Amino acid sequence: MVSRPGRSPGRIVYAGFATRHHSGGVHVMTQHVRLLRELGHEAWLWLPDADDRTDWIADDVPMVFGATSAIGADDLLVLPETPTVHGRDPAPGARKVIFNQNHFYTFAAGDPGEDFPGWTPAPALWVVSEESRGVLSAALPGLPVSVVPNPVDGELFAPGPAGQLRVSWFPKKRPREASLLKRLLADEPRLSGVELVELVQAPRAEVAATLAGSAVFVALGHTESYGLPVAEALASGCLVVGYDGGGGHELFEAPGAWRVPDQRPLLIRDQVADLIQDLDALAPVRAANRRWVLDRYPFARTGAALQEAVAAARARPGADAVAVHPVAWLDTLGPHFTAYA
């Protein structure tokens, strides 16, 4: 994929979570770890307890475990955005980055102070989209922001055999609307004989297989910074209909993606039905969707952006520290928060 230069000084440690079901955010961290190691960095995923290791994280992802971890003066600690509590520095003195995969969750743990997050030294920010860069540069002008775009795995997510009449979607972000939409689609005469599939806590391989056989993917994103399921549906050759979730608007520039105004399930139903009726003529558009997304979000682009972001972060101050895993602050998010469910 990329050449392996000489090893760089210091480790890059990503604090993640061993969630019971597949987590897109933690999966992206594992992709970063792999890419960084291929680029010559000593990168690790840090989980709080070895007994919590989940079977959906691949065995070849190197890990460290423990409620605390020693961070050296040359190391870089990468932390998730959600359990960031103002004034509670997980590693005072250490060189830190907040990897913000969803700008809507930036202040999920409570109201920010003027110098958010109030850590020493102040962290850099990594984000996954230009929309996030703009939002966080405005909200937190004192922190440097680097864009590290998500890669799209075109080998795993690829079209299946032609002729499948299937419509699929993830209900997680909008469960009440999803249940209504399912009824609307099931009762639509123009969709008679079309398989309707809700992807609920499905393993990644099952998601890829479902999208490979889907003609249309319904995007039910909400408060997104990017919308990786939409990108993976495009790579699978799906036509996409639905909501961009805010930060996912760049993906709806694809040739076969139709944005629908928020909370308009009848418009989704009608657009899906129209596409199914015209599916044969839209075969070139489905192929164009795949080319479009893979041209824009290859692993090489992510690797190059990571190299630049790491170099910029390493130029910031750092000292020896003992880091506390951010799992210690998850209780600040409340019982109904599901980012790491």
Short mmCIF file of C-alpha atoms in Angstrom, two decimals:
data_model
loop_
_atom_site.label_atom_id
_atom_site.label_comp_id
_atom_site.label_asym_id
_atom_site.label_seq_id
_atom_site.Cartn_x
_atom_site.Cartn_y
_atom_site.Cartn_z
CA MET A 1 0.00 0.00 0.00
CA VAL A 2 2.77 2.42 1.05
CA SER A 3 6.52 2.17 1.52
CA ARG A 4 7.94 1.61 5.01
CA PRO A 5 10.61 4.17 5.93
CA GLY A 6 12.74 4.02 9.07
CA ARG A 7 10.97 3.94 12.40
CA SER A 8 10.06 7.33 13.87
CA PRO A 9 10.79 8.20 17.51
CA GLY A 10 8.04 7.75 20.06
CA ARG A 11 4.77 5.86 20.00
CA ILE A 12 1.33 6.92 18.81
CA VAL A 13 -1.27 5.54 21.21
CA TYR A 14 -4.99 5.60 20.32
CA ALA A 15 -7.35 5.34 23.30
CA GLY A 16 -10.30 3.27 22.11
CA PHE A 17 -13.12 1.12 23.43
CA ALA A 18 -13.81 -2.62 23.16
CA THR A 19 -17.48 -2.23 22.28
CA ARG A 20 -19.66 -5.33 22.19
CA HIS A 21 -20.83 -4.63 18.65
CA HIS A 22 -18.93 -3.11 15.75
CA SER A 23 -18.15 0.58 16.28
CA GLY A 24 -17.36 2.67 13.23
CA GLY A 25 -15.35 5.15 15.29
CA VAL A 26 -13.11 2.50 16.87
CA HIS A 27 -12.75 0.78 13.49
CA VAL A 28 -11.39 3.99 11.98
CA MET A 29 -8.86 4.13 14.83
CA THR A 30 -7.70 0.60 13.94
CA GLN A 31 -7.30 1.70 10.32
CA HIS A 32 -5.12 4.59 11.51
CA VAL A 33 -2.99 2.23 13.57
CA ARG A 34 -2.38 -0.04 10.58
CA LEU A 35 -1.61 2.85 8.23
CA LEU A 36 0.77 4.49 10.68
CA ARG A 37 2.69 1.26 11.23
CA GLU A 38 3.03 0.84 7.46
CA LEU A 39 4.39 4.38 7.35
CA GLY A 40 7.07 3.56 9.92
CA HIS A 41 5.42 4.67 13.16
CA GLU A 42 5.03 2.61 16.31
CA ALA A 43 1.26 2.85 16.70
CA TRP A 44 -1.00 1.06 19.16
CA LEU A 45 -4.65 0.81 20.15
CA TRP A 46 -5.11 1.24 23.92
CA LEU A 47 -8.01 -0.58 25.57
CA PRO A 48 -8.78 -0.32 29.29
CA ASP A 49 -9.01 -4.07 30.02
CA ALA A 50 -7.58 -7.06 28.15
CA ASP A 51 -10.64 -9.13 29.17
CA ASP A 52 -12.85 -6.72 27.20
CA ARG A 53 -11.14 -7.33 23.87
CA THR A 54 -13.88 -7.80 21.30
CA ASP A 55 -13.80 -10.32 18.48
CA TRP A 56 -14.58 -7.76 15.76
CA ILE A 57 -11.20 -6.03 16.20
CA ALA A 58 -8.74 -7.94 14.02
CA ASP A 59 -5.97 -9.92 15.69
CA ASP A 60 -3.29 -8.02 13.76
CA VAL A 61 -4.13 -4.71 15.47
CA PRO A 62 -1.43 -4.25 18.15
CA MET A 63 -2.83 -3.31 21.56
CA VAL A 64 -1.85 -2.17 25.00
CA PHE A 65 -4.15 -2.62 27.99
CA GLY A 66 -4.82 -1.00 31.34
CA ALA A 67 -6.76 1.69 33.16
CA THR A 68 -3.59 3.81 32.98
CA SER A 69 -0.65 3.90 30.60
CA ALA A 70 2.78 5.52 30.70
CA ILE A 71 3.18 8.11 27.94
CA GLY A 72 6.71 9.21 27.12
CA ALA A 73 7.95 12.66 26.22
CA ASP A 74 8.29 11.57 22.58
CA ASP A 75 4.90 9.84 22.45
CA LEU A 76 1.61 11.11 21.04
CA LEU A 77 -1.66 10.24 22.80
CA VAL A 78 -4.77 10.27 20.57
CA LEU A 79 -8.10 10.57 22.41
CA PRO A 80 -11.75 10.38 21.27
CA GLU A 81 -13.86 13.51 21.31
CA THR A 82 -16.89 12.27 23.20
CA PRO A 83 -15.66 11.77 26.79
CA THR A 84 -13.68 15.03 26.78
CA VAL A 85 -14.48 16.76 30.08
CA HIS A 86 -13.39 20.35 30.54
CA GLY A 87 -10.61 20.58 33.10
CA ARG A 88 -10.08 16.81 33.44
CA ASP A 89 -6.79 16.28 31.67
CA PRO A 90 -6.28 12.55 31.00
CA ALA A 91 -2.49 12.98 30.75
CA PRO A 92 -1.14 16.26 32.17
CA GLY A 93 2.06 17.20 30.39
CA ALA A 94 1.73 14.65 27.59
CA ARG A 95 1.50 15.56 23.91
CA LYS A 96 -2.16 15.00 23.00
CA VAL A 97 -4.54 15.00 20.05
CA ILE A 98 -8.32 14.82 20.16
CA PHE A 99 -9.45 12.75 17.20
CA ASN A 100 -12.86 14.31 16.65
CA GLN A 101 -14.93 12.02 14.44
CA ASN A 102 -18.18 13.86 15.14
CA HIS A 103 -18.17 17.57 15.87
CA PHE A 104 -21.72 17.36 17.22
CA TYR A 105 -20.33 15.32 20.14
CA THR A 106 -17.53 17.76 20.98
CA PHE A 107 -19.23 19.01 24.14
CA ALA A 108 -21.16 15.82 24.95
CA ALA A 109 -19.67 15.67 28.44
CA GLY A 110 -20.89 19.10 29.51
CA ASP A 111 -20.61 22.84 28.94
CA PRO A 112 -17.13 23.94 27.84
CA GLY A 113 -15.07 26.63 29.54
CA GLU A 114 -13.42 29.46 27.69
CA ASP A 115 -10.15 27.54 27.22
CA PHE A 116 -11.73 24.17 26.40
CA PRO A 117 -10.63 21.52 27.14
CA GLY A 118 -8.39 23.17 29.74
CA TRP A 119 -5.56 20.64 29.28
CA THR A 120 -1.80 21.14 29.60
CA PRO A 121 -0.43 21.36 27.02
CA ALA A 122 -3.42 22.18 24.82
CA PRO A 123 -4.22 19.40 22.35
CA ALA A 124 -4.36 19.51 18.57
CA LEU A 125 -7.57 18.40 16.81
CA TRP A 126 -7.90 15.87 14.02
CA VAL A 127 -11.19 15.74 12.10
CA VAL A 128 -12.61 13.67 9.24
CA SER A 129 -14.20 16.28 6.98
CA GLU A 130 -13.90 19.85 5.81
CA GLU A 131 -17.25 20.58 7.45
CA SER A 132 -15.79 19.53 10.81
CA ARG A 133 -12.70 21.64 10.22
CA GLY A 134 -14.86 24.70 9.61
CA VAL A 135 -17.12 24.10 12.62
CA LEU A 136 -14.33 23.38 15.10
CA SER A 137 -12.03 26.13 13.81
CA ALA A 138 -14.87 28.54 14.58
CA ALA A 139 -15.86 26.97 17.92
CA LEU A 140 -12.31 26.40 19.22
CA PRO A 141 -10.12 28.95 17.43
CA GLY A 142 -7.21 28.40 19.81
CA LEU A 143 -6.65 24.77 18.77
CA PRO A 144 -5.02 23.71 15.48
CA VAL A 145 -7.21 21.49 13.30
CA SER A 146 -6.03 18.93 10.74
CA VAL A 147 -8.29 16.98 8.37
CA VAL A 148 -7.59 13.24 8.18
CA PRO A 149 -10.24 11.96 5.74
CA ASN A 150 -11.74 8.53 6.29
CA PRO A 151 -10.56 5.85 3.86
CA VAL A 152 -13.13 3.74 2.01
CA ASP A 153 -12.32 0.05 1.66
CA GLY A 154 -13.12 -0.70 -1.98
CA GLU A 155 -12.03 -4.34 -1.65
CA LEU A 156 -14.49 -5.16 1.12
CA PHE A 157 -17.26 -2.89 -0.17
CA ALA A 158 -17.88 -3.80 -3.80
CA PRO A 159 -20.93 -4.51 -5.99
CA GLY A 160 -22.40 -7.98 -6.06
CA PRO A 161 -24.23 -9.77 -8.89
CA ALA A 162 -26.59 -7.57 -10.91
CA GLY A 163 -30.34 -7.93 -10.69
CA GLN A 164 -30.84 -7.89 -6.92
CA LEU A 165 -33.87 -5.87 -5.82
CA ARG A 166 -32.98 -4.84 -2.30
CA VAL A 167 -33.22 -1.63 -0.31
CA SER A 168 -31.20 -1.38 2.92
CA TRP A 169 -30.58 1.10 5.72
CA PHE A 170 -29.23 1.55 9.25
CA PRO A 171 -31.98 2.51 11.74
CA LYS A 172 -29.64 3.32 14.67
CA LYS A 173 -29.53 7.12 14.41
CA ARG A 174 -33.29 7.49 13.74
CA PRO A 175 -35.05 4.43 15.20
CA ARG A 176 -38.54 5.93 15.36
CA GLU A 177 -38.40 7.31 11.84
CA ALA A 178 -36.87 4.06 10.57
CA SER A 179 -39.79 2.02 11.89
CA LEU A 180 -42.21 4.36 10.12
CA LEU A 181 -40.20 4.30 6.90
CA LYS A 182 -40.12 0.50 6.90
CA ARG A 183 -43.92 0.43 6.97
CA LEU A 184 -44.17 3.05 4.21
CA LEU A 185 -41.80 1.09 1.96
CA ALA A 186 -43.45 -2.27 2.68
CA ASP A 187 -46.88 -0.88 1.78
CA GLU A 188 -45.76 0.83 -1.44
CA PRO A 189 -47.10 -1.06 -4.51
CA ARG A 190 -44.21 0.16 -6.68
CA LEU A 191 -41.84 -1.73 -4.36
CA SER A 192 -43.66 -5.05 -4.51
CA GLY A 193 -41.11 -7.86 -4.50
CA VAL A 194 -38.26 -5.64 -3.26
CA GLU A 195 -36.38 -6.99 -0.25
CA LEU A 196 -36.18 -4.49 2.63
CA VAL A 197 -33.24 -4.95 5.01
CA GLU A 198 -32.56 -3.13 8.26
CA LEU A 199 -28.93 -3.42 9.35
CA VAL A 200 -29.02 -3.72 13.13
CA GLN A 201 -25.74 -4.39 14.99
CA ALA A 202 -24.52 -6.35 11.97
CA PRO A 203 -20.89 -7.50 11.68
CA ARG A 204 -18.86 -5.58 9.13
CA ALA A 205 -18.71 -8.54 6.71
CA GLU A 206 -22.50 -8.85 6.85
CA VAL A 207 -22.89 -5.14 6.16
CA ALA A 208 -20.62 -5.45 3.12
CA ALA A 209 -22.54 -8.46 1.81
CA THR A 210 -25.89 -6.69 2.30
CA LEU A 211 -24.72 -3.52 0.55
CA ALA A 212 -23.21 -5.57 -2.30
CA GLY A 213 -26.69 -6.88 -3.05
CA SER A 214 -28.55 -3.61 -2.52
CA ALA A 215 -29.79 -1.46 -5.36
CA VAL A 216 -30.62 1.48 -3.09
CA PHE A 217 -29.23 2.52 0.28
CA VAL A 218 -31.37 4.82 2.42
CA ALA A 219 -29.22 7.24 4.40
CA LEU A 220 -30.73 7.95 7.81
CA GLY A 221 -27.78 9.87 9.16
CA HIS A 222 -28.26 12.40 11.94
CA THR A 223 -25.71 14.85 13.36
CA GLU A 224 -22.85 13.42 11.30
CA SER A 225 -19.37 14.68 10.55
CA TYR A 226 -18.99 12.45 7.50
CA GLY A 227 -21.29 9.44 7.21
CA LEU A 228 -19.10 6.39 6.53
CA PRO A 229 -22.08 4.07 5.77
CA VAL A 230 -23.01 6.34 2.85
CA ALA A 231 -19.46 6.20 1.50
CA GLU A 232 -19.40 2.41 1.81
CA ALA A 233 -22.77 2.15 0.07
CA LEU A 234 -21.44 4.25 -2.82
CA ALA A 235 -18.41 1.95 -3.07
CA SER A 236 -20.81 -1.00 -3.19
CA GLY A 237 -22.51 0.46 -6.25
CA CYS A 238 -25.67 1.51 -4.44
CA LEU A 239 -27.82 4.44 -5.35
CA VAL A 240 -28.23 6.58 -2.23
CA VAL A 241 -31.33 8.41 -1.03
CA GLY A 242 -31.85 10.24 2.24
CA TYR A 243 -30.41 12.63 4.77
CA ASP A 244 -26.84 13.94 4.75
CA GLY A 245 -26.73 14.37 8.53
CA GLY A 246 -25.04 17.77 8.23
CA GLY A 247 -21.38 16.90 7.89
CA GLY A 248 -22.09 14.24 5.30
CA HIS A 249 -23.14 16.71 2.63
CA GLU A 250 -19.90 16.22 0.65
CA LEU A 251 -20.88 12.60 -0.08
CA PHE A 252 -24.13 13.72 -1.69
CA GLU A 253 -22.09 15.27 -4.48
CA ALA A 254 -21.78 11.73 -5.88
CA PRO A 255 -23.56 11.27 -9.24
CA GLY A 256 -26.08 8.79 -7.84
CA ALA A 257 -26.96 10.33 -4.47
CA TRP A 258 -30.24 12.13 -3.83
CA ARG A 259 -30.49 14.39 -0.78
CA VAL A 260 -33.95 14.57 0.82
CA PRO A 261 -35.05 17.33 3.24
CA ASP A 262 -34.81 16.23 6.85
CA GLN A 263 -37.67 14.20 8.35
CA ARG A 264 -39.56 13.71 5.09
CA PRO A 265 -40.09 9.92 4.91
CA LEU A 266 -42.70 10.18 2.15
CA LEU A 267 -40.16 11.89 -0.07
CA ILE A 268 -37.70 9.09 0.66
CA ARG A 269 -40.32 6.48 -0.20
CA ASP A 270 -41.18 8.15 -3.49
CA GLN A 271 -37.56 8.66 -4.51
CA VAL A 272 -36.69 5.04 -3.72
CA ALA A 273 -39.69 3.82 -5.72
CA ASP A 274 -38.76 5.99 -8.71
CA LEU A 275 -35.20 4.62 -8.69
CA ILE A 276 -36.32 1.00 -8.47
CA GLN A 277 -38.63 1.54 -11.43
CA ASP A 278 -35.73 2.91 -13.49
CA LEU A 279 -32.99 0.63 -12.19
CA ASP A 280 -31.75 -0.77 -15.51
CA ALA A 281 -31.16 2.68 -16.95
CA LEU A 282 -29.27 3.69 -13.80
CA ALA A 283 -26.62 0.96 -14.02
CA PRO A 284 -23.96 3.41 -15.31
CA VAL A 285 -24.75 5.78 -12.43
CA ARG A 286 -24.22 3.01 -9.89
CA ALA A 287 -20.81 2.26 -11.42
CA ALA A 288 -20.01 5.98 -11.39
CA ASN A 289 -20.83 6.15 -7.67
CA ARG A 290 -18.15 3.57 -6.94
CA ARG A 291 -15.51 5.34 -9.04
CA TRP A 292 -16.40 8.69 -7.52
CA VAL A 293 -16.01 7.65 -3.87
CA LEU A 294 -12.89 5.51 -4.35
CA ASP A 295 -11.16 8.29 -6.28
CA ARG A 296 -11.78 10.73 -3.43
CA TYR A 297 -11.22 8.58 -0.33
CA PRO A 298 -8.37 6.11 -0.99
CA PHE A 299 -6.16 4.76 1.79
CA ALA A 300 -3.20 6.62 0.26
CA ARG A 301 -4.90 9.98 0.87
CA THR A 302 -5.60 9.07 4.49
CA GLY A 303 -2.01 7.93 4.98
CA ALA A 304 -0.59 11.14 3.56
CA ALA A 305 -2.91 13.25 5.73
CA LEU A 306 -1.92 11.22 8.79
CA GLN A 307 1.76 11.82 8.08
CA GLU A 308 1.19 15.58 7.96
CA ALA A 309 -1.03 15.58 11.05
CA VAL A 310 1.44 13.52 13.08
CA ALA A 311 4.34 15.76 12.05
CA ALA A 312 2.40 18.85 13.12
CA ALA A 313 1.39 17.25 16.43
CA ARG A 314 4.96 16.14 17.19
CA ALA A 315 6.11 19.74 16.86
CA ARG A 316 3.98 20.59 19.89
CA PRO A 317 5.33 20.21 23.46
CA GLY A 318 5.20 16.93 25.36
CA ALA A 319 6.55 15.42 28.59
CA ASP A 320 6.47 12.12 30.44
CA ALA A 321 3.06 11.42 31.95
CA VAL A 322 0.76 8.72 33.25
CA ALA A 323 -2.43 8.74 31.21
CA VAL A 324 -5.85 7.73 32.51
CA HIS A 325 -7.97 5.92 29.92
CA PRO A 326 -11.00 8.06 28.93
CA VAL A 327 -13.33 5.19 29.90
CA ALA A 328 -13.07 6.81 33.34
CA TRP A 329 -15.22 9.69 32.07
CA LEU A 330 -17.89 7.80 30.13
CA ASP A 331 -20.30 8.13 33.06
CA THR A 332 -20.40 11.88 32.43
CA LEU A 333 -22.27 11.23 29.19
CA GLY A 334 -25.44 9.87 30.78
CA PRO A 335 -27.19 6.51 30.38
CA HIS A 336 -28.78 7.25 27.00
CA PHE A 337 -25.66 8.23 25.09
CA THR A 338 -24.89 5.53 22.49
CA ALA A 339 -21.70 6.60 20.71
CA TYR A 340 -19.80 3.68 22.24
CA ALA A 341 -22.67 1.21 22.65
#
